[in-house]
Short mmCIF file of C-alpha atoms in Angstrom, two decimals:
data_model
loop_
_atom_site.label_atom_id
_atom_site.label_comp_id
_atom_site.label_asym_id
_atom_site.label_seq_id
_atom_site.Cartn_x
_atom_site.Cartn_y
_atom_site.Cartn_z
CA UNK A 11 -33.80 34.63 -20.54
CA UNK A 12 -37.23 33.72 -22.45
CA UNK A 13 -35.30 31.95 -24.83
CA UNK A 14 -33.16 30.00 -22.60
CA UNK A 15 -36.38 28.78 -21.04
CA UNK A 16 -37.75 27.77 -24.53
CA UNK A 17 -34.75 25.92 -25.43
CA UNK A 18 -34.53 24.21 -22.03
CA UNK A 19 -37.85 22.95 -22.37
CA UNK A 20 -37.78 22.03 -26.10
CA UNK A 21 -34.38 20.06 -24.66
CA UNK A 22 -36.53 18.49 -22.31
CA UNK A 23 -38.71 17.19 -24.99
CA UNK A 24 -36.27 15.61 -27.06
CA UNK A 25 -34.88 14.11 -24.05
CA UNK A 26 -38.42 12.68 -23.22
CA UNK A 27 -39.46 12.08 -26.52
CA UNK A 28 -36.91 9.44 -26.57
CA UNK A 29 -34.99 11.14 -29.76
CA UNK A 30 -33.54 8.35 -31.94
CA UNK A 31 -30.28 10.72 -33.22
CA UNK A 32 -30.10 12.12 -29.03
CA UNK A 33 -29.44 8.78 -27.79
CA UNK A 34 -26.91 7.68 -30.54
CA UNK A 35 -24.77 10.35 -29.77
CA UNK A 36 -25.12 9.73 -25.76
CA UNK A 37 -24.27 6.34 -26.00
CA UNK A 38 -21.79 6.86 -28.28
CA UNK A 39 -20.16 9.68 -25.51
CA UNK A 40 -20.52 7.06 -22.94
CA UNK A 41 -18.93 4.00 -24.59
CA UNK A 42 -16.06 6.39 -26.11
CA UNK A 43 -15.50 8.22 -22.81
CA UNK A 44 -15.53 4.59 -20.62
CA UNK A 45 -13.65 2.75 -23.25
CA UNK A 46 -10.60 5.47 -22.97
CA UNK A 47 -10.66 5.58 -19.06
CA UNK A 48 -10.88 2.01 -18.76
CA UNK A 49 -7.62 1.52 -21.51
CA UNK A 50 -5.73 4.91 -19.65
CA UNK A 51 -6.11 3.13 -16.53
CA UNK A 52 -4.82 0.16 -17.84
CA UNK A 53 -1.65 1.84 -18.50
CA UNK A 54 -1.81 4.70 -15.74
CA UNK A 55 -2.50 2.61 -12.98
CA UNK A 56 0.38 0.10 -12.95
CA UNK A 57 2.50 2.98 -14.14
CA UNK A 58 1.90 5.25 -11.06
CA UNK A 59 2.18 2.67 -8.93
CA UNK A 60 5.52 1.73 -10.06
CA UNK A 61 6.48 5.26 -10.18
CA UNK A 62 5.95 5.70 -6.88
CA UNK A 63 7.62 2.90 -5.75
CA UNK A 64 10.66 1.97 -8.11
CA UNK A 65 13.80 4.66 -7.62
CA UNK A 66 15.56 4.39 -11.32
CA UNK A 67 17.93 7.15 -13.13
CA UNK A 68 15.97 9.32 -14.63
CA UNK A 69 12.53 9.28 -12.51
CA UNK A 70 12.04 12.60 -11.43
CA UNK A 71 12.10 13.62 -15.12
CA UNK A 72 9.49 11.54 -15.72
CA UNK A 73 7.39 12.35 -13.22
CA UNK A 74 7.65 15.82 -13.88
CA UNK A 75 6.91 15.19 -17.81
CA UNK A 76 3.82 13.55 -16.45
CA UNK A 77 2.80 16.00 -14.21
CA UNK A 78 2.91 17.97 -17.32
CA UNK A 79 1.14 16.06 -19.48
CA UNK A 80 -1.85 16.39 -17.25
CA UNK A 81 -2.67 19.69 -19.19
CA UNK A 82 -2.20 18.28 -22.50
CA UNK A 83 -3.83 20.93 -24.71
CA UNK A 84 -6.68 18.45 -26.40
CA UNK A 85 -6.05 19.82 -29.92
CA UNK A 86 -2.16 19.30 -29.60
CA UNK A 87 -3.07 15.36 -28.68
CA UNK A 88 -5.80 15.47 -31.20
CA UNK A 89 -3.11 16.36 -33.73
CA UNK A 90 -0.45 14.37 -32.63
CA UNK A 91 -3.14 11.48 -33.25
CA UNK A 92 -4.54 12.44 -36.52
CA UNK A 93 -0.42 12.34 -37.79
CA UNK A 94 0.16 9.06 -36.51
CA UNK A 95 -3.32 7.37 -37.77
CA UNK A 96 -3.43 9.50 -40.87
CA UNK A 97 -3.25 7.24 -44.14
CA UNK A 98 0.86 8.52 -44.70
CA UNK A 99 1.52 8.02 -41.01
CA UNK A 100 3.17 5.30 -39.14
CA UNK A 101 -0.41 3.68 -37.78
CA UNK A 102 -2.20 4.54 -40.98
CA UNK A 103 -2.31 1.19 -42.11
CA UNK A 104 -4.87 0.72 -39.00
CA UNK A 105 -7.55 2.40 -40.93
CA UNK A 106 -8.34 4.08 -37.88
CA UNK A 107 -8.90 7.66 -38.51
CA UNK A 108 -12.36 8.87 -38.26
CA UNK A 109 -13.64 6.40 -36.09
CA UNK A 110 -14.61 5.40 -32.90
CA UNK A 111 -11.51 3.69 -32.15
CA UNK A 112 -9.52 6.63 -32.83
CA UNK A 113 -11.74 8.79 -30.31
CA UNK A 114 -11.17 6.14 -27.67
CA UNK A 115 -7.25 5.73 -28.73
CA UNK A 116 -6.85 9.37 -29.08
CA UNK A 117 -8.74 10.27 -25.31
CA UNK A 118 -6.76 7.32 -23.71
CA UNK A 119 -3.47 9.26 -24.93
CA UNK A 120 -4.98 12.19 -23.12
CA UNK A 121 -6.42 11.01 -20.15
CA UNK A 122 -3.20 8.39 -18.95
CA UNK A 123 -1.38 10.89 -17.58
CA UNK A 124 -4.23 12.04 -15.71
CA UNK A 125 -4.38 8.82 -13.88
CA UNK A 126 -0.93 7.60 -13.88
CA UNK A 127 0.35 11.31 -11.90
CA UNK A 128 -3.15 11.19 -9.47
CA UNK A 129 -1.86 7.63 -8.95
CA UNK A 130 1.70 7.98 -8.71
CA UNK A 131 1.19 10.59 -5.87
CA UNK A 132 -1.98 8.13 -4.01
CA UNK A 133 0.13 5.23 -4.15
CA UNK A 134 3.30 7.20 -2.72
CA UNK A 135 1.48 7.99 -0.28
CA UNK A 136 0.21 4.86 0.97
CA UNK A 137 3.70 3.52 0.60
CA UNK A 138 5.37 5.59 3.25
CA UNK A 139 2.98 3.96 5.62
CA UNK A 140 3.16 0.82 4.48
CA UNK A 141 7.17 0.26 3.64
CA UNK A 142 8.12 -1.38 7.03
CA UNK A 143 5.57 -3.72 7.28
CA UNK A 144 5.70 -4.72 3.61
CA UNK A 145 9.92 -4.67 3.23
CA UNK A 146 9.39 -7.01 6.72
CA UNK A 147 6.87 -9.16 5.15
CA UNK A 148 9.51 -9.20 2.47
CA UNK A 149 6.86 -8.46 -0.35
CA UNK A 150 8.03 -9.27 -3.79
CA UNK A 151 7.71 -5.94 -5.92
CA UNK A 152 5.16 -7.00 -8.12
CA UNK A 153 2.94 -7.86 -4.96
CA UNK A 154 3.63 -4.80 -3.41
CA UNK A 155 2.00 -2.83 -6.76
CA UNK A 156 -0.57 -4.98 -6.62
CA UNK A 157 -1.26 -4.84 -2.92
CA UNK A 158 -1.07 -1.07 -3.02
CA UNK A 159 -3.22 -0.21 -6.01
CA UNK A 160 -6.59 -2.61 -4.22
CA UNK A 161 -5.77 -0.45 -1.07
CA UNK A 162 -5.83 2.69 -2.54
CA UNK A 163 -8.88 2.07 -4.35
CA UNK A 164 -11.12 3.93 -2.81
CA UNK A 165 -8.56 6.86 -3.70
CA UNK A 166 -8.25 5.76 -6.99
CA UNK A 167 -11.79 5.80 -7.82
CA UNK A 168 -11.91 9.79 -7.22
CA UNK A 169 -8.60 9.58 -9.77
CA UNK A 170 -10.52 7.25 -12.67
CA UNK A 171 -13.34 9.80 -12.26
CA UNK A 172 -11.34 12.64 -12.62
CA UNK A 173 -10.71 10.39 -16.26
CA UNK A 174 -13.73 10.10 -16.93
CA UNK A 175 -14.51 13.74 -16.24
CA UNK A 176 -12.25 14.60 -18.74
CA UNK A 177 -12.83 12.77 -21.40
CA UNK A 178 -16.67 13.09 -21.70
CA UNK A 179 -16.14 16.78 -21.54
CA UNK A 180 -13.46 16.74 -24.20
CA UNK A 181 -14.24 18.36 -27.36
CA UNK A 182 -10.75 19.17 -29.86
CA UNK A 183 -9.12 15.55 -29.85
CA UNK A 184 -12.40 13.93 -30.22
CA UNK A 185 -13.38 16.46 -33.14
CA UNK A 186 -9.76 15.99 -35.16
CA UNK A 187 -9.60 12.13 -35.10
CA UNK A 188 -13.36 11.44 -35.19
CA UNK A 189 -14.13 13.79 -37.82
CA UNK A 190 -17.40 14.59 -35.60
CA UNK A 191 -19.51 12.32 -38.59
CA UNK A 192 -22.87 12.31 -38.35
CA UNK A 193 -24.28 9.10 -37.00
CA UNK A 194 -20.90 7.64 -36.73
CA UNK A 195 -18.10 9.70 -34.86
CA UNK A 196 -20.58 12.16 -33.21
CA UNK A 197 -20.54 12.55 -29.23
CA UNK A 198 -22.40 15.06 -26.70
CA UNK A 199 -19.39 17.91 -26.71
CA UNK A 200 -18.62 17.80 -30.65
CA UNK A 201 -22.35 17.77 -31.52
CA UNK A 202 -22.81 20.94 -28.84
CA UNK A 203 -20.39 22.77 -30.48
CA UNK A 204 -21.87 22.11 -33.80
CA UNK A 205 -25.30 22.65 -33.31
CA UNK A 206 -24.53 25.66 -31.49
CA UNK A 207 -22.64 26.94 -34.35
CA UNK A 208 -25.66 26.27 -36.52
CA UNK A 209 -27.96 27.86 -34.18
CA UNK A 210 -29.87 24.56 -32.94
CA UNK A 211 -30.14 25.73 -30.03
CA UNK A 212 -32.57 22.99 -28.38
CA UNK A 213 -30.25 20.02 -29.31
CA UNK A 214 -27.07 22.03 -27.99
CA UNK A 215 -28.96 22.92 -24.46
CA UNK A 216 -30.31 19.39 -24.37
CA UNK A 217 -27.38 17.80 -24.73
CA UNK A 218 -25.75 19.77 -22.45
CA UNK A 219 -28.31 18.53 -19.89
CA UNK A 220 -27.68 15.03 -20.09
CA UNK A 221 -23.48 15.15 -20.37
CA UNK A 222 -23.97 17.07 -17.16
CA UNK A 223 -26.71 14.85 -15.59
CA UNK A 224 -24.44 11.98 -16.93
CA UNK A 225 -21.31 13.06 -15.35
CA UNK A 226 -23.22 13.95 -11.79
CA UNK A 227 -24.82 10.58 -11.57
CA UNK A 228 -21.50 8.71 -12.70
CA UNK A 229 -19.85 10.92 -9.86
CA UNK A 230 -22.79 9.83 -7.69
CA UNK A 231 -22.58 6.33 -8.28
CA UNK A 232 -19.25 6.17 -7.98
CA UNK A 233 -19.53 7.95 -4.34
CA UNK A 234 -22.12 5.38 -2.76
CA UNK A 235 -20.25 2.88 -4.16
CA UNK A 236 -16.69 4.20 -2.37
CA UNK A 237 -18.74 4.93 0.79
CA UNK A 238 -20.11 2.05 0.90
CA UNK A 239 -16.68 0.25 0.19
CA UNK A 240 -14.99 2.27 2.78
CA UNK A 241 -17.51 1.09 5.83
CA UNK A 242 -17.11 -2.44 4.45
CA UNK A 243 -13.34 -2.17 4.45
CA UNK A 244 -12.40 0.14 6.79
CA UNK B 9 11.47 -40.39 -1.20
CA UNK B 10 14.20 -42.47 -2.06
CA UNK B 11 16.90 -40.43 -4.03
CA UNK B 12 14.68 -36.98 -3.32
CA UNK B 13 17.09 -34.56 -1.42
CA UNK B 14 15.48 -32.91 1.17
CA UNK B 15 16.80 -29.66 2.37
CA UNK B 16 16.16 -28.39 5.46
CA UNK B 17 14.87 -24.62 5.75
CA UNK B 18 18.02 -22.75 5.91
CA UNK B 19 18.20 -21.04 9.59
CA UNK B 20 18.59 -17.74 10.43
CA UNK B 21 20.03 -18.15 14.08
CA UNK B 22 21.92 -17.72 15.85
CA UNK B 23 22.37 -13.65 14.81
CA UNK B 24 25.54 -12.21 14.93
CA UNK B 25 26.00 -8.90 15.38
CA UNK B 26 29.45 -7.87 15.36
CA UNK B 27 30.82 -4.50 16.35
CA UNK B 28 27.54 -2.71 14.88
CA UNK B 29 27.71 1.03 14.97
CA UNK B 30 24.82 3.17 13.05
CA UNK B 31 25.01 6.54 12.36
CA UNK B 32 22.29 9.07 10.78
CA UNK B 33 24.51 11.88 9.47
CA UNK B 34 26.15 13.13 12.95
CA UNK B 35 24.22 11.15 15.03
CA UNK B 36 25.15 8.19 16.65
CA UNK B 37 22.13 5.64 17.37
CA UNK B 38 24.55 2.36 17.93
CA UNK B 39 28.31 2.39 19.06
CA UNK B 40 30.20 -0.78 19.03
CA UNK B 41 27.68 -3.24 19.31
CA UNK B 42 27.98 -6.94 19.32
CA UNK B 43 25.71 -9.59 20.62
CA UNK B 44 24.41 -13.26 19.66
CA UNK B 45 20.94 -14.14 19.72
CA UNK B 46 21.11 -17.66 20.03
CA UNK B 47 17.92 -19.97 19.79
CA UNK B 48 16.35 -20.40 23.34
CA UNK B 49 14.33 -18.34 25.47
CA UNK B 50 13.13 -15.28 24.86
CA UNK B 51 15.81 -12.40 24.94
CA UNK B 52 14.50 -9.02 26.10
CA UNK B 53 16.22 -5.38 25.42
CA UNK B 54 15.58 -2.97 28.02
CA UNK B 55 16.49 0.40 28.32
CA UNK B 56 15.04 3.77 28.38
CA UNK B 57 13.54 5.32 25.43
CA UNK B 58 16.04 6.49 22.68
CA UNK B 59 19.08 3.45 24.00
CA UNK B 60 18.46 2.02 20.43
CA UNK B 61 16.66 -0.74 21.20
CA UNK B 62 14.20 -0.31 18.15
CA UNK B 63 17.30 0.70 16.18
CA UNK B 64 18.93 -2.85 16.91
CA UNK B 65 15.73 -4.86 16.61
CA UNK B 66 15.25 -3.68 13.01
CA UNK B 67 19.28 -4.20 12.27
CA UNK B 68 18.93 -7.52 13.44
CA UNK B 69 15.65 -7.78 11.11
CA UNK B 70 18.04 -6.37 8.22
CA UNK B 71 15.88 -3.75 7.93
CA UNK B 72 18.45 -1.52 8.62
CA UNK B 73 22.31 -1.84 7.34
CA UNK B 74 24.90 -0.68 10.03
CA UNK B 75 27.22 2.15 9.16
CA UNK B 76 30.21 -0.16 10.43
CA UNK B 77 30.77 -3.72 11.94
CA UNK B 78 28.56 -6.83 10.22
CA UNK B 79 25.52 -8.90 11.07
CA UNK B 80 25.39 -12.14 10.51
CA UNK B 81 22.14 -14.40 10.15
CA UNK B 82 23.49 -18.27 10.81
CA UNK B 83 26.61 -17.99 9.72
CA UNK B 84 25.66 -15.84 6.49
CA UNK B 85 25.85 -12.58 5.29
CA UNK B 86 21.97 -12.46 3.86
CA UNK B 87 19.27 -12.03 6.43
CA UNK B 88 17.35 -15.22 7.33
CA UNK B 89 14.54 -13.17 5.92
CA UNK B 90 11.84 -15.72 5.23
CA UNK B 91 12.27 -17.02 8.52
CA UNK B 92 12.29 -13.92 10.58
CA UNK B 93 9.05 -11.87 11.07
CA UNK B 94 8.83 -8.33 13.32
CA UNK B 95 5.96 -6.84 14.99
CA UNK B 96 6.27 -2.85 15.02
CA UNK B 97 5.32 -0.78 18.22
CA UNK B 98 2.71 0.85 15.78
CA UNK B 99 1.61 -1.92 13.56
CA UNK B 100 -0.29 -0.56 10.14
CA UNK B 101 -3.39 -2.26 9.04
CA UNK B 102 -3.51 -2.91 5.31
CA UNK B 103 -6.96 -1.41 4.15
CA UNK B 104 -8.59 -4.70 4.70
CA UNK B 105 -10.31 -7.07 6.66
CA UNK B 106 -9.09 -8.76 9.65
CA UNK B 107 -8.87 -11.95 8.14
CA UNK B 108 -7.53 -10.72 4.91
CA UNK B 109 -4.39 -9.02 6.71
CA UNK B 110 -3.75 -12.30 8.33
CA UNK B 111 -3.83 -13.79 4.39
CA UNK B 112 -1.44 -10.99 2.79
CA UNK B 113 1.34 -12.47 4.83
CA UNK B 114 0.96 -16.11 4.76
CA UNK B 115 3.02 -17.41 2.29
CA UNK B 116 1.98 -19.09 -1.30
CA UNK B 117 1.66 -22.39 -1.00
CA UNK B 118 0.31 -24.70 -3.10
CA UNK B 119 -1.67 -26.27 -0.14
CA UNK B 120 -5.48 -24.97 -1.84
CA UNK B 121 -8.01 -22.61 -0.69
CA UNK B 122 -9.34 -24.56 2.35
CA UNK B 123 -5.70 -25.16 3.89
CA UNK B 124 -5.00 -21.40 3.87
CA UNK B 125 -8.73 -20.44 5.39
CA UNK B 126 -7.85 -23.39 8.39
CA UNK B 127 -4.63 -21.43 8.82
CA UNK B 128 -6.19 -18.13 9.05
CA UNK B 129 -8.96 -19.42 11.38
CA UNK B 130 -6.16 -21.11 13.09
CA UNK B 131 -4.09 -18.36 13.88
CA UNK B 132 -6.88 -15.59 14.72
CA UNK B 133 -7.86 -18.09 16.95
CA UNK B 134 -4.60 -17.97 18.71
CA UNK B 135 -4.80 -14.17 19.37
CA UNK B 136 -8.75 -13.77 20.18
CA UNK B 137 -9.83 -12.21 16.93
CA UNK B 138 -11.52 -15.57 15.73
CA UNK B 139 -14.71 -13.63 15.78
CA UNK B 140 -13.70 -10.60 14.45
CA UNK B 141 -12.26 -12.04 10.80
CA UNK B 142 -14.74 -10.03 8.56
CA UNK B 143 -14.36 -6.83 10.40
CA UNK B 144 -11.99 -3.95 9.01
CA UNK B 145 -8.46 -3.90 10.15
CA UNK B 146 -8.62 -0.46 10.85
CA UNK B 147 -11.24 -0.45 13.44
CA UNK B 148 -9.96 -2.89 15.52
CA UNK B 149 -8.80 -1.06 18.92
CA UNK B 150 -4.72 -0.70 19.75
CA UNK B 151 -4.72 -3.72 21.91
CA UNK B 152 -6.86 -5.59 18.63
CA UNK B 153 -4.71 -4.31 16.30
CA UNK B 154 -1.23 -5.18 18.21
CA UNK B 155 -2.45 -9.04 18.55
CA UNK B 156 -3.65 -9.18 14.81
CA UNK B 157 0.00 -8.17 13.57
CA UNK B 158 0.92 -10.72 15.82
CA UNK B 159 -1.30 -13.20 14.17
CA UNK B 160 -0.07 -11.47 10.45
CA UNK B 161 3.74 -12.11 11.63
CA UNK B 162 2.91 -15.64 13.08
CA UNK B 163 1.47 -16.74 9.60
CA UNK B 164 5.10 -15.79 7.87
CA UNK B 165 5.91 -19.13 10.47
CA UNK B 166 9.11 -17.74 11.79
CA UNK B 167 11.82 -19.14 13.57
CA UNK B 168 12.76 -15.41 15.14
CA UNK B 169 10.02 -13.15 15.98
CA UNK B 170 10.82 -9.42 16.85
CA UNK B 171 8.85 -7.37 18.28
CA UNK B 172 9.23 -3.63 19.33
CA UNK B 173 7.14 -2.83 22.32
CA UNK B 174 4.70 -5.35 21.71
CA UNK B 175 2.00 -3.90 24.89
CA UNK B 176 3.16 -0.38 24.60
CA UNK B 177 0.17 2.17 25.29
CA UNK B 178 -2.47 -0.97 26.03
CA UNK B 179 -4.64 -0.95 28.95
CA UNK B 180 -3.19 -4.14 31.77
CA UNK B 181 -6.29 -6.86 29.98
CA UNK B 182 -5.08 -5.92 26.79
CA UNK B 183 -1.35 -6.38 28.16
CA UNK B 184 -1.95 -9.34 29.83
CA UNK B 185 -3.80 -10.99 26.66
CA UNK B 186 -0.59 -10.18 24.40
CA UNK B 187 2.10 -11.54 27.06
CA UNK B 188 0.35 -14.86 27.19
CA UNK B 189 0.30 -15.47 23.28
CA UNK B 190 4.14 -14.30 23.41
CA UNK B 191 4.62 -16.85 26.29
CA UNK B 192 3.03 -19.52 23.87
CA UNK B 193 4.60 -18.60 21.18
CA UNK B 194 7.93 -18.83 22.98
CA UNK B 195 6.93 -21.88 24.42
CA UNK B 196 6.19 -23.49 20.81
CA UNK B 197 9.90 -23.07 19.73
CA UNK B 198 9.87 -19.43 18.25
CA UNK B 199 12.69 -16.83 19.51
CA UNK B 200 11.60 -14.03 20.72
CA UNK B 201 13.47 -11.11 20.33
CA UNK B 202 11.65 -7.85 22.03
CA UNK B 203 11.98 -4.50 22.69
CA UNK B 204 10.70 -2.97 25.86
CA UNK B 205 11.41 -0.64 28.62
CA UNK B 206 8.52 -2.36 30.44
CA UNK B 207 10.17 -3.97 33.35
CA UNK B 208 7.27 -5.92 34.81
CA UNK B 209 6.91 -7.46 31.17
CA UNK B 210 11.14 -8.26 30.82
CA UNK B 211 10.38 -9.60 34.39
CA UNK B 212 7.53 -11.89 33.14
CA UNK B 213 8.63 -12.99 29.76
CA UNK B 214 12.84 -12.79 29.36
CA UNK B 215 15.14 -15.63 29.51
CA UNK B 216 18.02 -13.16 28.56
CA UNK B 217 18.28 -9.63 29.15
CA UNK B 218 20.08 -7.06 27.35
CA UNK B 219 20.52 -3.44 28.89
CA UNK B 220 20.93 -0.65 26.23
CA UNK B 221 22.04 3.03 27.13
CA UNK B 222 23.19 5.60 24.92
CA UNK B 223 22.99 3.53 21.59
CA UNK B 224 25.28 1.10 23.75
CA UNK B 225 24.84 -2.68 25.31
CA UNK B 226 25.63 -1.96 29.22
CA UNK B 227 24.77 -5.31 30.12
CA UNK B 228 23.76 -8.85 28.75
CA UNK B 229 23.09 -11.61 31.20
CA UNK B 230 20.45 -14.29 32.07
CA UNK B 231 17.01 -12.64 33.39
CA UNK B 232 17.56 -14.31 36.83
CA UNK B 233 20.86 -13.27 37.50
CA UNK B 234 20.13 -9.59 35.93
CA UNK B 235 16.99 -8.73 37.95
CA UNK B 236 18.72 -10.48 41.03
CA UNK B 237 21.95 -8.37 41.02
CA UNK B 238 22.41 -6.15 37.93
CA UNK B 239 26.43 -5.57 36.61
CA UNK B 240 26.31 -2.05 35.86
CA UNK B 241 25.39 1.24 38.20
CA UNK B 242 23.39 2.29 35.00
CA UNK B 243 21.41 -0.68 35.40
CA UNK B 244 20.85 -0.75 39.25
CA UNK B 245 19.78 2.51 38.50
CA UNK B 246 17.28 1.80 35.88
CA UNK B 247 15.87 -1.09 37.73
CA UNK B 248 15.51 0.65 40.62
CA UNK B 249 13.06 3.32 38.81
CA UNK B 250 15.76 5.71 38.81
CA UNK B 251 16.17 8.38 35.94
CA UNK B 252 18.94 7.09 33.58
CA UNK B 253 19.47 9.46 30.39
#
């Protein structure tokens, strides 16, 4: 218990202190764990939507694949990854491996599904009330996606959260295709595990403070900001 | 121009519907219908709740395909679609403003930004919502709500406009405010197909009125002759207030 203290409040200074190698790795964690939501959702969010609203041969498998794939073990992604940028692999000649790019590549691959089955099921939603006035209005298809993805956003925000939420907490696929470097490939959840592992205690704890402070005030923002939507749009 | 062809907008009237019966697995919601709307005044379907009145308006829409028997939209086999708009008995807001609804469905034109904000303004106008554009759709009241999806069908500028118990569940001001933008609506060249079992509002609006029963057309004749001395027993019946299942 005494020691828990200690380390929380030599966590505290290093957060205070302003600690040079602290905030690398924090911004690093943010950029990585944005970056990969932002490209996932660029995928997952037309995808859902036209999931939920295309009928093709063949759907309900994929939808149930993706379901799935929402509980991608991280290490089986992070492996997957490492064999396809890996020098001998196909997109080796990237010269991707044990950088950022990877980490971002590697969490978009597991957060997509995340968002594109969250999606799917908002957007299905919101279609059974909207199909009559939309197939009357004779919306083209691609309209209709569109149309249906702005008014689900406030939805859809609580699904690119959940995104985010899981990659800034990821830890395997970030540690196999970044490498974890020092200075380089290093986030919040690799660089917890390591210094715990080492016994530095105080970095470990104080990082843990500020990916969960992060995540809370990313979570908060994002709240006012769909509240505050939802009384301007009804 | 000289040596520009100029097509006119292909028209969707008059509507043919020919022998139209619909079934949903065993049961029958149309048997053996045929009628024409023709271009004119407003035609009204009346009938008690569950005669298929809805059912009709949205085959006529081509929302619906009938199980047997053919609808034709002038002459042709595809619905007249861009010129045909319907207003549901339960309208849904799109998650937006009042004005923005009201610019989802007008179509793309390549008239520029201000043309399409004069045509908004223009058409909220018409239904009383002019100060209301910036508002959420969704917390309009019913009678609001009805008269914008007016407004949102009116800016598809149809030639037919259906509409499925356009005043059902408003209070009589609300009523009264929708029945006089149908009226000028009508009155402006549009045909208005509606749905009601309303008979004050058949009385005040229909040039033509159609008696359903049973999934069935009972009766078709002008309003004046109809409310003066209907055909069918059914109908007598149903005017005079009577219970007719």
């Amino acid at each position: 218990m005494i020691n828990g203290m200690q380390n929380g409040v030599s966590a505290l200074d290093l957060i205070i202190g302003g600690d040079p190698a602290l905030y690398a790795i924090i911004s690093l964690s943010l950029i990585v764990s944005v970056s990969a939501t932002l490209l996932a959702a660029a995928i997952g969010l037309p995808l859902g939507a036209l999931l939920a609203l295309v009928k093709f041969p063949g759907r309900a498998v994929i939808v149930i694949v993706l379901n799935a794939f929402m509980g991608l073990p991280p290490v089986v992604v992070g492996l997957a990854m490492y064999l396809l940028l890996s020098r001998s692999g196909p997109l080796g000649f990237l010269g991707l491996l044990f950088t950022p790019q990877a980490m971002i590549l590697a969490q978009a691959v597991r957060v997509m599904p995340i968002i594109a089955a969250l999606t799917r099921q908002t957007v299905e939603d919101l279609w059974v009330e909207y199909r009559d006035e939309m197939t009357a209005m004779r919306v083209r298809p691609a309209r209709r996606v569109a149309a249906l993805l702005w008014d689900a956003r406030f939805s859809l925000m609580t699904t690119l959260l959940a995104g985010f939420g899981r990659a800034a907490a990821e830890v395997g696929t970030v540690m196999i295709v970044g490498g974890n470097i020092d200075g380089f490939t290093r986030t919040m959840t690799t660089a917890i595990a390591l210094e715990t592992s080492k016994g530095d205690l105080p970095l470990a704890t104080g990082l843990g403070i500020v990916l969960i402070a992060l995540i809370i005030a990313v979570n908060a923002a994002a709240g006012a900001a769909r509240r505050l939507g939802e009384l301007h749009a009804g | 121009m000289p040596g520009e062809i100029v097509r006119a907008p292909r028209s969707g009237l008059p509507i043919a519907i020919e022998d139209v019966s619909l079934r949903s697995g065993r049961v029958t919601i149309l048997e053996s219908v045929s009628l024409v709307l023709a271009p004119g005044a407003p035609t009204v379907l009346i009938g008690p709740n569950g005669s298929g009145k809805s059912s009709l308006l949205r085959l006529a829409t081509g929302l619906l395909s009938p199980t047997s028997g053919r609808v034709a939209w002038g002459g042709r086999a595809t619905t007249g679609g861009d010129r045909s708009a319907i207003v549901f008995q339960r309208p849904v807001m799109l998650r937006r403003s009042v004005a923005a609804n009201v610019a989802f469905a007008l179509r793309r034109e390549p008239k520029g930004r201000r043309h399409r904000a004069d045509r908004i303004a223009a058409l909220l106008d018409l239904v009383g919502l002019a100060a209301l554009g910036a508002r959420p759709a969704r917390r309009l009241s019913g009678g609001e709500q009805q008269r914008l999806a007016l407004a949102r069908a009116l800016a598809r500028d149809p030639e037919i406009l259906f509409l499925d118990e356009p005043t059902a569940n408003l209070d009589p001001a609300a009523n009264k405010a929708g029945e006089d933008i149908i009226a000028q609506v009508a009155a402006a060249g549009v045909k208005i197909v509606l749905a009601t079992h309303d008979l004050g509002e058949a009385r005040r609006l229909a040039g033509e009125v159609v008696f359903m029963l049973r999934g069935r057309v009972h009766e078709s004749a002008p309003a004046k002759s109809f409310f003066a001395g209907p055909a069918t027993q059914e109908a007598q019946a149903f005017l005079k207030g009577d219970l007719v299942i």
